Coordinates of C-alpha atoms in Angstrom, one line a residue:
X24 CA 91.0 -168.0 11.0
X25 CA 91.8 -164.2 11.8
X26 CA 94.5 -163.0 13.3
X27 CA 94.0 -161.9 16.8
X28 CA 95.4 -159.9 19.9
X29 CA 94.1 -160.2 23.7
X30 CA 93.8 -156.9 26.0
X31 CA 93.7 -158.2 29.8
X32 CA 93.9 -156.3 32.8
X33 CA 96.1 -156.1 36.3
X34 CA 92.3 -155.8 37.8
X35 CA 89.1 -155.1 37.0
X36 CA 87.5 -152.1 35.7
X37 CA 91.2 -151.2 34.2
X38 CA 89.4 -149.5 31.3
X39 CA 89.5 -153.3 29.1
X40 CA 86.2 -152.5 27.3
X41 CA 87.0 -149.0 26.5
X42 CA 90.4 -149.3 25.0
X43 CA 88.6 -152.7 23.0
X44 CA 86.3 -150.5 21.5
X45 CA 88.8 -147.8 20.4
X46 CA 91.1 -150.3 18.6
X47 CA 88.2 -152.0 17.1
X48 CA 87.3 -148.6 15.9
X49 CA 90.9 -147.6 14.8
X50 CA 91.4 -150.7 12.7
X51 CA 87.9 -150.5 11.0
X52 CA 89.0 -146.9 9.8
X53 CA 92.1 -148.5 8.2
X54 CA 90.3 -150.7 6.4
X55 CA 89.9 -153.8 8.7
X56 CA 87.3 -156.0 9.1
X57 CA 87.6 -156.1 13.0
X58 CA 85.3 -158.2 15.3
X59 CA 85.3 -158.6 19.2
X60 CA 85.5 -161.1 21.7
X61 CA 85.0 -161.7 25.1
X62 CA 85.1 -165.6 26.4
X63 CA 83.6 -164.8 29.6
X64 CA 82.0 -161.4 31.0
X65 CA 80.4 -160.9 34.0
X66 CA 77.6 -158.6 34.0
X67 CA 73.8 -157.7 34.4
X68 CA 73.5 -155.6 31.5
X69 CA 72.6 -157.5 29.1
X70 CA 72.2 -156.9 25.0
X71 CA 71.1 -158.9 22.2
X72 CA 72.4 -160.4 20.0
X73 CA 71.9 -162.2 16.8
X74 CA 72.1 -166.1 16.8
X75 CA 73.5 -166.9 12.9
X76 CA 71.9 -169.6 12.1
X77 CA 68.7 -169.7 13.8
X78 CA 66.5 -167.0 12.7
X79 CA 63.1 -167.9 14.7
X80 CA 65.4 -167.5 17.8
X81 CA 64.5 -164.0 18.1
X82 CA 67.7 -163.2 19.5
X83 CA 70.5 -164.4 22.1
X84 CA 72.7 -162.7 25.6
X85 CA 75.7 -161.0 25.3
X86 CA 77.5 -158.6 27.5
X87 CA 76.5 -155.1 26.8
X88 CA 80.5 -154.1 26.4
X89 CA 80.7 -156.3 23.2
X90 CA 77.6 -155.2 22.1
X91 CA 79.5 -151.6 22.2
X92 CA 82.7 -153.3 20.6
X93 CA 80.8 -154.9 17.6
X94 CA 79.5 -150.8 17.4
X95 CA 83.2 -150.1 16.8
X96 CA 83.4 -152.4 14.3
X97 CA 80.7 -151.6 12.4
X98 CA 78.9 -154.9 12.4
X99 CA 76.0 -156.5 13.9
X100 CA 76.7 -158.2 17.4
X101 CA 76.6 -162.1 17.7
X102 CA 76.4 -164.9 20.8
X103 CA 79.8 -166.0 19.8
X104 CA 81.3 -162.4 20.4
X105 CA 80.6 -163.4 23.9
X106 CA 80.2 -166.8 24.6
X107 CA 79.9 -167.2 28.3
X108 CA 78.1 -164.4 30.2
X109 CA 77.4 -164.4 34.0
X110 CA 74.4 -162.6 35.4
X111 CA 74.8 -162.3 39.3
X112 CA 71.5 -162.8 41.0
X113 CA 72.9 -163.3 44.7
X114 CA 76.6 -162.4 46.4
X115 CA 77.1 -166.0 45.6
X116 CA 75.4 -167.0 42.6
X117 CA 75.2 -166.2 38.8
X118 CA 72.5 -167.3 36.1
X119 CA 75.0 -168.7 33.3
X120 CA 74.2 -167.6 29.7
X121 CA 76.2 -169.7 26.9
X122 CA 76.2 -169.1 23.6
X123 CA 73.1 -166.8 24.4
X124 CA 70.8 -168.6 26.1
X125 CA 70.7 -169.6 29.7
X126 CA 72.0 -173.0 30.6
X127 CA 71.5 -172.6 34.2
X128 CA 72.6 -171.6 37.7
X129 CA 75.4 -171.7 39.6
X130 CA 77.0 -170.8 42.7
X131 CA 81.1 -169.4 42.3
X132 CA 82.2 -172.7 44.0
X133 CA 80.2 -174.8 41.3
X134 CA 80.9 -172.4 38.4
X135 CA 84.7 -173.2 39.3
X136 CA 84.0 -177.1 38.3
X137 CA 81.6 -176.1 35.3
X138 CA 84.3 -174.2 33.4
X139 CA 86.2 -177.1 31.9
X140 CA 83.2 -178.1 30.0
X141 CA 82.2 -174.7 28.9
X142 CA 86.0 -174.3 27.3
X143 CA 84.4 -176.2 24.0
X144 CA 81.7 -173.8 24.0
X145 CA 84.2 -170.6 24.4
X146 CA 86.2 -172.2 21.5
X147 CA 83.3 -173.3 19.1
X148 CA 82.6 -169.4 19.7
X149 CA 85.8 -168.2 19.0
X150 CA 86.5 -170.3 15.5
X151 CA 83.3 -168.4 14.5
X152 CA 83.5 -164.9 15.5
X153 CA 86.6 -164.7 13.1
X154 CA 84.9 -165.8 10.1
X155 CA 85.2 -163.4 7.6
X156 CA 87.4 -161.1 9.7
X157 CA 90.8 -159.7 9.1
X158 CA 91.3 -159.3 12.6
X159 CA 90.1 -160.5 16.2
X160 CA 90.4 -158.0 19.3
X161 CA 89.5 -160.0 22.6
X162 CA 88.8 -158.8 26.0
X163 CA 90.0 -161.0 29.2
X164 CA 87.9 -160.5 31.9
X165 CA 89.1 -159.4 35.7
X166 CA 93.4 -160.0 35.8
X167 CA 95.2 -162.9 34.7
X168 CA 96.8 -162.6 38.2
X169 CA 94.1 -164.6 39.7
X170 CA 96.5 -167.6 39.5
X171 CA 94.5 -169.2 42.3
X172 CA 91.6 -169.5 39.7
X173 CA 93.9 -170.3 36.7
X174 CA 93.5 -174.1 36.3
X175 CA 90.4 -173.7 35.4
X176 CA 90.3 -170.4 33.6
X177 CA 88.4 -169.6 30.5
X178 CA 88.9 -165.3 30.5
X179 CA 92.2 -165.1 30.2
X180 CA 95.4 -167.2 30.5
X181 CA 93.5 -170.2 30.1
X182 CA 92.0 -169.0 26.7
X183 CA 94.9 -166.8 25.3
X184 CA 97.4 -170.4 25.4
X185 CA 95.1 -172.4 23.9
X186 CA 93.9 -170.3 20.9
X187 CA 97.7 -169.1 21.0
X188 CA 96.4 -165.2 21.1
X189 CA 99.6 -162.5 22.1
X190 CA 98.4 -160.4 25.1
X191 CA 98.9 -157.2 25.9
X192 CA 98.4 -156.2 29.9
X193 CA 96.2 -152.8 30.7
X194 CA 97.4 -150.9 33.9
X195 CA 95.4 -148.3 35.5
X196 CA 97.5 -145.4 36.8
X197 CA 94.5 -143.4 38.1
X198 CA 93.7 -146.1 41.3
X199 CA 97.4 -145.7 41.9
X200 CA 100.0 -148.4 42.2
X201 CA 100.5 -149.1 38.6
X202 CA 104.1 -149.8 38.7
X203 CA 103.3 -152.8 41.6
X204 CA 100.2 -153.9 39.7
X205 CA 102.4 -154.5 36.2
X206 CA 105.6 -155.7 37.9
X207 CA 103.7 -157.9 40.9
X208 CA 102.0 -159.6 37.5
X209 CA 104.9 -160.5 35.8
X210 CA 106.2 -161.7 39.1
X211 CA 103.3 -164.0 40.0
X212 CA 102.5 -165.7 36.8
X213 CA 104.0 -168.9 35.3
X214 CA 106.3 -169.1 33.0
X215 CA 104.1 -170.3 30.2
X216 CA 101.4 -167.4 30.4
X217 CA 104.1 -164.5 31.0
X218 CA 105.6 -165.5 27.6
X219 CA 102.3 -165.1 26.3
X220 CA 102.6 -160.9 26.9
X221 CA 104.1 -158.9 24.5
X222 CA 103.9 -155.5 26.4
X223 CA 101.7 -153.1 28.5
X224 CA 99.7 -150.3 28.4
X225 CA 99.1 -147.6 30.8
X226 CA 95.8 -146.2 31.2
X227 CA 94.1 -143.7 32.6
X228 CA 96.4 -140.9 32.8
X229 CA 96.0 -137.5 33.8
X230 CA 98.3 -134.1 33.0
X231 CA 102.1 -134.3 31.5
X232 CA 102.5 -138.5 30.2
X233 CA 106.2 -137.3 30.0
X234 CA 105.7 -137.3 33.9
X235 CA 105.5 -141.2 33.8
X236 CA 108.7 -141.3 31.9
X237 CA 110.9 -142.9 35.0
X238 CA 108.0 -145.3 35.7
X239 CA 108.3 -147.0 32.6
X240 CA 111.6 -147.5 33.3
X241 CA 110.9 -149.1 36.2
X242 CA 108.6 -151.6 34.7
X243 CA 111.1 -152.6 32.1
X244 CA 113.7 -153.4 35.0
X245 CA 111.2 -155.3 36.6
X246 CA 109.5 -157.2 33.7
X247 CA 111.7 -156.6 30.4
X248 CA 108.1 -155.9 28.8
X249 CA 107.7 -153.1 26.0
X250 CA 105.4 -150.4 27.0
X251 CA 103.3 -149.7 23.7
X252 CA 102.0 -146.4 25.5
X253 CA 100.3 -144.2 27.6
X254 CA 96.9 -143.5 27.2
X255 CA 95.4 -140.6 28.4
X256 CA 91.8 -139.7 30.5
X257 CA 89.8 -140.3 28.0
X258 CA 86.7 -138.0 28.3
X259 CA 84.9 -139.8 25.6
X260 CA 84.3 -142.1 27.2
X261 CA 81.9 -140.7 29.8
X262 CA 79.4 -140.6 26.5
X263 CA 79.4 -144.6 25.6
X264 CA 77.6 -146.6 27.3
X265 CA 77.9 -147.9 30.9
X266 CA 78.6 -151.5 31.4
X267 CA 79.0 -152.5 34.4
X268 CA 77.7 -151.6 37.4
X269 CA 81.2 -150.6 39.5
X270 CA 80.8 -147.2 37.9
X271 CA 77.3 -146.3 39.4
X272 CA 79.6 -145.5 42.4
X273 CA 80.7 -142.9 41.0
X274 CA 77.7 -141.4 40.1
X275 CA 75.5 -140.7 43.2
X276 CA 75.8 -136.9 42.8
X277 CA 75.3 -134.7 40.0
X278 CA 75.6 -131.0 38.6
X279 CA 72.1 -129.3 39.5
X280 CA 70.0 -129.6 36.2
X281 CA 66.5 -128.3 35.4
X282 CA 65.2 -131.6 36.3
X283 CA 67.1 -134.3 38.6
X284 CA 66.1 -138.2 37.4
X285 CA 66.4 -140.3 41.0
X286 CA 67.3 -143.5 40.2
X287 CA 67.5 -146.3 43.2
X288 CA 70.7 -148.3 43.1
X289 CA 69.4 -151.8 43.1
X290 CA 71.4 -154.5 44.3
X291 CA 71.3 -156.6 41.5
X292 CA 70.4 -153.6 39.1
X293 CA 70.0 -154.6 35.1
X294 CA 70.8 -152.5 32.1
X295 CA 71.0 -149.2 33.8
X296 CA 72.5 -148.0 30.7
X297 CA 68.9 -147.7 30.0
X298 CA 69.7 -144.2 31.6
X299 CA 72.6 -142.7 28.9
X300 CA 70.9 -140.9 26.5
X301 CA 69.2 -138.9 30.0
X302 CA 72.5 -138.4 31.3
X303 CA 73.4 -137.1 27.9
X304 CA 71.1 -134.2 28.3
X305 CA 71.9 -131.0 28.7
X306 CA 69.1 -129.8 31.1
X307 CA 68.7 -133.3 32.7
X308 CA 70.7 -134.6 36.0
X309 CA 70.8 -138.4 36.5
X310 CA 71.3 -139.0 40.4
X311 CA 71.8 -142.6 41.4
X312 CA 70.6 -143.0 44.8
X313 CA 72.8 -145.4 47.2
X314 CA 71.4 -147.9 49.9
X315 CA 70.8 -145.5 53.5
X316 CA 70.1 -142.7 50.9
X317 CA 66.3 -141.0 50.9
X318 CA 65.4 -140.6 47.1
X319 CA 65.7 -136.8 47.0
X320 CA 62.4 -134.5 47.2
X321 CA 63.5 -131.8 44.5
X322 CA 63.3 -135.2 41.7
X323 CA 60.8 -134.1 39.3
X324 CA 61.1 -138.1 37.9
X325 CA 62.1 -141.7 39.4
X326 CA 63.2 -144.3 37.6
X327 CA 63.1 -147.6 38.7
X328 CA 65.4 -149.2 36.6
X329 CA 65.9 -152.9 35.5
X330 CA 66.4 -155.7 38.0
X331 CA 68.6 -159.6 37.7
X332 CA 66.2 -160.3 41.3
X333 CA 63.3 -158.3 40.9
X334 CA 61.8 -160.0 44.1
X335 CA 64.8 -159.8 46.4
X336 CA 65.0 -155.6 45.2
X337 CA 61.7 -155.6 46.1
X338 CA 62.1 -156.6 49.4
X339 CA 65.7 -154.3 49.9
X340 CA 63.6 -151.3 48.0
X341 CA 61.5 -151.4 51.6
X342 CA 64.3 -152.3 53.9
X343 CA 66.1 -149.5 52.5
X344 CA 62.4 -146.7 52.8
X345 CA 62.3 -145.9 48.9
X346 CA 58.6 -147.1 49.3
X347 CA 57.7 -144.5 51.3
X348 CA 60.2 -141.7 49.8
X349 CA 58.0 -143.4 46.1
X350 CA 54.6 -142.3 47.7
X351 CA 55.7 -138.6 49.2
X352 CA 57.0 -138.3 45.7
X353 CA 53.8 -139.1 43.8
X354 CA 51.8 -137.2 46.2
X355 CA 54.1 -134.2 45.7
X356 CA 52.5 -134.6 42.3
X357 CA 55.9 -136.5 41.1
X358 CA 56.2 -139.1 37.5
X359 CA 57.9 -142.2 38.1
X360 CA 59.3 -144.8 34.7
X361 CA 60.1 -148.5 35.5
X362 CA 61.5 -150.4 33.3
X363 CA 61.0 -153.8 33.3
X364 CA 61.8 -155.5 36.7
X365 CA 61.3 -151.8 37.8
X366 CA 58.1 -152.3 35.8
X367 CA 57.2 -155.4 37.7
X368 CA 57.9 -153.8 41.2
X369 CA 55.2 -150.9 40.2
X370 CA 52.2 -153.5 40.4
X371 CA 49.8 -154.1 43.6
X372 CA 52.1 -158.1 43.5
X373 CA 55.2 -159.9 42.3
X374 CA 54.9 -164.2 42.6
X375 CA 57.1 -166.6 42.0
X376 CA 55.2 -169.9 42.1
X377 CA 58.2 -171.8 41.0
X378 CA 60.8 -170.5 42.8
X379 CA 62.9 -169.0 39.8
X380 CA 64.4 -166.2 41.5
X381 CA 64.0 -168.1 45.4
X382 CA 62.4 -169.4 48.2
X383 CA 60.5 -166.1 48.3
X384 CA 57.0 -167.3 46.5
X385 CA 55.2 -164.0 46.5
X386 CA 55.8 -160.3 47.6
X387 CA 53.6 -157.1 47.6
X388 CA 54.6 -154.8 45.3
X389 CA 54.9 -151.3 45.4
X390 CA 51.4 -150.3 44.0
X391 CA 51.3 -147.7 41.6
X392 CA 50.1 -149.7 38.6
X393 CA 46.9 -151.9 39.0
X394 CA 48.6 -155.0 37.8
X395 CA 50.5 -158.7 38.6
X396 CA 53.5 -160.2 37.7
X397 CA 53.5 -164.0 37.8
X398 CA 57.4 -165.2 36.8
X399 CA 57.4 -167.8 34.4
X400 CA 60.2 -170.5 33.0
X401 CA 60.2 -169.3 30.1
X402 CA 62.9 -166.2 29.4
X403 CA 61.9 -163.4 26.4
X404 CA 65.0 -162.1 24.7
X405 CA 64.6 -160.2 21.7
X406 CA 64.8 -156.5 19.5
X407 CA 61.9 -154.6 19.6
X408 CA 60.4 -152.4 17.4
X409 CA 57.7 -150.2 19.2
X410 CA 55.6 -147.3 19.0
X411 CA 54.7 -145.2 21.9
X412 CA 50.8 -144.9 22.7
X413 CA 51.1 -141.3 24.8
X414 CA 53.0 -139.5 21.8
X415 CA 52.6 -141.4 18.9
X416 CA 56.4 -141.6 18.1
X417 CA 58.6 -144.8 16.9
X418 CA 61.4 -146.5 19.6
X419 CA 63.4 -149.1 19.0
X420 CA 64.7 -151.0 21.6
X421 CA 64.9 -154.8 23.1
X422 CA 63.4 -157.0 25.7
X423 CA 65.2 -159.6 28.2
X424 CA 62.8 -160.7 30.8
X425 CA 60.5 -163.3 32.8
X426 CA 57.3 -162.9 33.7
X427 CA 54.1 -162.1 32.4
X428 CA 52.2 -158.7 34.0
X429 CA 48.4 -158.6 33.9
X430 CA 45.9 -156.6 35.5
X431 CA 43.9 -153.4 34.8
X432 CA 46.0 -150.6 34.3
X433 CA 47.3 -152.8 31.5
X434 CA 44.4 -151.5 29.3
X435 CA 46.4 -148.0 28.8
X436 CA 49.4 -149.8 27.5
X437 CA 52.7 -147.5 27.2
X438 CA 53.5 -148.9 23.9
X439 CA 52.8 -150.7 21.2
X440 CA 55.7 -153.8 20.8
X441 CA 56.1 -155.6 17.5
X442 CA 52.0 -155.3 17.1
X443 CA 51.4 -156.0 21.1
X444 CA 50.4 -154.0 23.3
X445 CA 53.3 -153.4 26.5
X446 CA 52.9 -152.3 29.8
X447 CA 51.1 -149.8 31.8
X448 CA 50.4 -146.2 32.5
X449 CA 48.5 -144.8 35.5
X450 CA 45.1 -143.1 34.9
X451 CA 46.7 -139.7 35.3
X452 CA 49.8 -140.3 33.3
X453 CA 52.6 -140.0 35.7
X454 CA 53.5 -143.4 36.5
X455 CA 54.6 -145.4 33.1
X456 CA 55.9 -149.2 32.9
X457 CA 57.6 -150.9 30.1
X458 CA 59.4 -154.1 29.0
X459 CA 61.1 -152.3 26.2
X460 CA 64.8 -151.2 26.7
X461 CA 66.0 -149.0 25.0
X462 CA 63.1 -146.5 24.9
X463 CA 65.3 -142.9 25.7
X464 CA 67.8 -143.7 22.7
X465 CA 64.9 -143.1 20.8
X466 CA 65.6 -138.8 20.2
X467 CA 61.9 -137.8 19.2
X468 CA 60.3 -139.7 22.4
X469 CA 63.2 -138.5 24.4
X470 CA 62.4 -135.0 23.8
X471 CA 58.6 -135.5 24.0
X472 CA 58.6 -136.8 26.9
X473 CA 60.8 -134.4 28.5
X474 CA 58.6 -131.8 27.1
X475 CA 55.5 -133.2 28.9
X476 CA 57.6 -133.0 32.5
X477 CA 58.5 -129.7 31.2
X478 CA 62.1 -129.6 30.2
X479 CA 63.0 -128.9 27.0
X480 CA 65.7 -131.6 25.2
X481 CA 68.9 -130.8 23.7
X482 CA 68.1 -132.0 20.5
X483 CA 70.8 -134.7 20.7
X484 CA 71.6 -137.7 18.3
X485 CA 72.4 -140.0 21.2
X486 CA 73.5 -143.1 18.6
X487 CA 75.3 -140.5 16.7
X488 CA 77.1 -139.0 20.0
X489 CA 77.9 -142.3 20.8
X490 CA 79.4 -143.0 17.7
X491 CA 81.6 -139.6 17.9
X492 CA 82.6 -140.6 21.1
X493 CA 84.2 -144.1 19.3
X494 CA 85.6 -141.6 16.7
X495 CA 87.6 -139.6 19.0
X496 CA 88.7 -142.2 21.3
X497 CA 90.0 -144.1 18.4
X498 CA 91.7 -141.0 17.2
X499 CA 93.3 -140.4 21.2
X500 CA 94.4 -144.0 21.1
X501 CA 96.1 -143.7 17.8
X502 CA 98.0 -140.3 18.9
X503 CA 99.6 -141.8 22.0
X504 CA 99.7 -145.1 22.2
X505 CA 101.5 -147.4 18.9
X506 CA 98.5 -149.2 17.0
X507 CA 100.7 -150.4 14.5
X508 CA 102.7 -152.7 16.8
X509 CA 99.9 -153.7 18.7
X510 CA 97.3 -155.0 15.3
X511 CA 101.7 -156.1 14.3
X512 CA 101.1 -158.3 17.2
X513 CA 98.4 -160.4 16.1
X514 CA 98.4 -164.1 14.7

């Protein structure tokens, strides 16, 4: 088995994934072979990932974090890299993905009792994932300061003692109260997982890190724990991409652009990374659009954007008016993209005759695409290689989804996918749906398609800016924080 080291957090979105990714990146440019893991993630964008072992799978569910971290490492992503993923589709309740494929649903209160049994599945996953591998990097998930939840705990405490992983805590200084979050910790925990960290990290820092000199001294009076360094803002990381959907609250403006992208902030929004490689252009603003928001008039383009509840954003997508703001923007002679559960939402009617997603059976949909979704048992995960019909050009990309969309408008498919003909385009070209995933990473369609709404791209890589960004966040964390003791950690 590899040797292995644990990064968890005083709280969610400390930075985990981030500094993951940059150590899996630092020790595969020392000559490591590196892989990820994350027992437990909670998110709605998805990837997938390969299932060894089963090729006429077609492909598994992992968090789109590991995905990035298996990036890092150079290698192709796996189910084990994240054994247990959690896709909310209520304020209560999460679809539960194991090992890539769903196993069911459950509410937090029944998840709480499912966790004992899913530990085998977590540590079949793990003895895997570290075949072959010099070294194992794991993510916890949340803060192992949730002692409340720790008799049942898979993410963190409850994992690290039983595979026997050293931990090292992440801090974030820039939400303030670092010093309470790292010493309240320590304080809190049990004996028995507090001997499990080795030391802390501080991240997030901005300006002098000398400045932070007398606050690490006040941590080691407090907790006796080494501090293995500082790391600072790291703007790199604004170019990977997103994970989870925390940070689209941070994202509802933008700098004024020669064309601003609208993109509705669905409650149970899926794979809105869907939206980097945009983001990534020069001459493009991305503007997520909260609830009690209008979807701006200057947008030149809408994106509806993947959905875990596709009817219940539906129904909030009129609650909230963004069906009406949709049809002033098409009359204004606007282009609107959905992407699959946005996809869905563009056709005349969304229904549900076996209550997958609810007690809601059917709902009118927004009806900008002559077409029907009808949501079926059966889920499609997969990579996709595809070819777009209005420009000729090759994208690669993936599909997670249910349902199966009919109807007219379906006869000017948007692309060819793996020989089959995908979603639909309106008779005058403005309104496009896909399945497909994916589809702006692809540079050449990127750039056409900008060109046809009359902005011209940047002529960006976006796979190879993405792997600069892991380049020079690897390189930050090797300058300020000590790599050597932390990989000297692991057993």
């Amino acid at each position: 088995m590899a040797k292995a080291i644990m990064l968890q957090g005083t709280g969610s979105d400390v930075g985990k994934t981030v500094l993951v990714a940059g150590l899996c990146r630092a020790a595969k440019k020392r000559g490591l072979k590196v892989r990820p893991f994350k027992p437990q993630n909670m998110s709605n964008n998805a990837a997938v990932a390969d299932i060894p072992g089963d090729d006429k799978a077609g492909g598994g569910e992992i968090g789109r974090g590991q995905w990035l971290q298996a990036l890092a490492c150079g290698v192709r992503p796996t189910v084990h890299m994240n054994p247990v993923l959690l896709k909310p589709q209520s304020d209560i309740g999460s679809q539960v993905v194991v090992q890539g494929k769903v196993f069911g649903e459950a509410r937090a209160r029944d998840y709480q009792a499912m966790k004992a049994g899913l530990l085998d599945a977590v540590l079949d996953s793990w003895a895997k994932v570290g075949e072959g591998a010099d070294l194992v990097i794991v993510e916890g998930a949340g803060s192992p300061a949730e002692i409340n939840l720790r008799s049942r705990d898979i993410a963190n405490m409850g994992f690290a003692t039983r595979a026997n992983v050293p931990v090292v805590l992440v801090g974030d200084i820039d939400r303030g109260g670092v010093i309470a979050s790292v010493a309240g910790t320590h304080l809190i925990l049990p004996e028995e997982d507090r001997r499990m960290i080795a030391g802390y990290l501080i991240n997030k820092f901005r300006g002098d890190v000398s400045l932070f000199d007398d606050g690490i001294s006040a941590i080691e009076k407090f907790t006796g724990w080494r501090c293995f360094g500082v790391v600072p803002w790291l703007k790199a990381a604004a170019r990977l991409p997103s994970e989870d959907s925390v940070v689209l609250e941070r994202l509802a403006s933008g700098e004024k652009r020669a064309l601003k992208v609208a993109v509705p902030m669905l409650a149970r929004i899926a794979n809105f990374d869907d939206l980097d490689p945009l983001k990534a252009e020069p001459q493009v603003e991305v503007v997520f659009v909260p609830p009690g928001k209008k979807l701006p008039e200057d947008a030149g383009l809408v994106i509806i954007p993947g959905s875990k509840s596709t009817i219940g954003d539906l129904i909030k997508f009129r609650e909230h008016g963004w069906d009406r703001d949709l049809i002033a923007h098409r009359k204004r002679g606007g282009h609107v993209v959905g992407i699959c559960g946005g996809y869905q939402m563009l056709g005349r009617r969304v229904t549900d005759p076996d209550g997958i997603e609810g007690s809601v059976r059917e709902v009118e949909g927004l009806g900008l695409l002559d077409l029907e979704t009808v949501m079926e048992p059966e889920k499609t995960v997969r990579n996709s290689s595809a070819r777009s019909v209005q420009f000729g050009l090759p994208l690669e990309g993936y599909e997670i989804h249910l349902g199966r969309t009919t109807g007219p408008d379906t006869a000017r498919p948007s692309a060819i996918i793996n020989g089959v003909e995908d979603g639909a385009v309106s008779a005058d070209g403005k309104v496009i749906g896909t399945y497909l995933h994916g589809l702006f990473s692809a540079d050449a369609f990127r750039a056409a398609y900008l060109e046809s709404l009359g902005v011209r791209g940047g002529g960006i890589d976006y796979r190879a800016e993405v792997e600069k960004a892991l380049d020079e966040i690897a390189a930050e964390l090797e300058g300020h924080i000590d790599c050597d003791a932390i990989f000297g950690l692991a057993r």
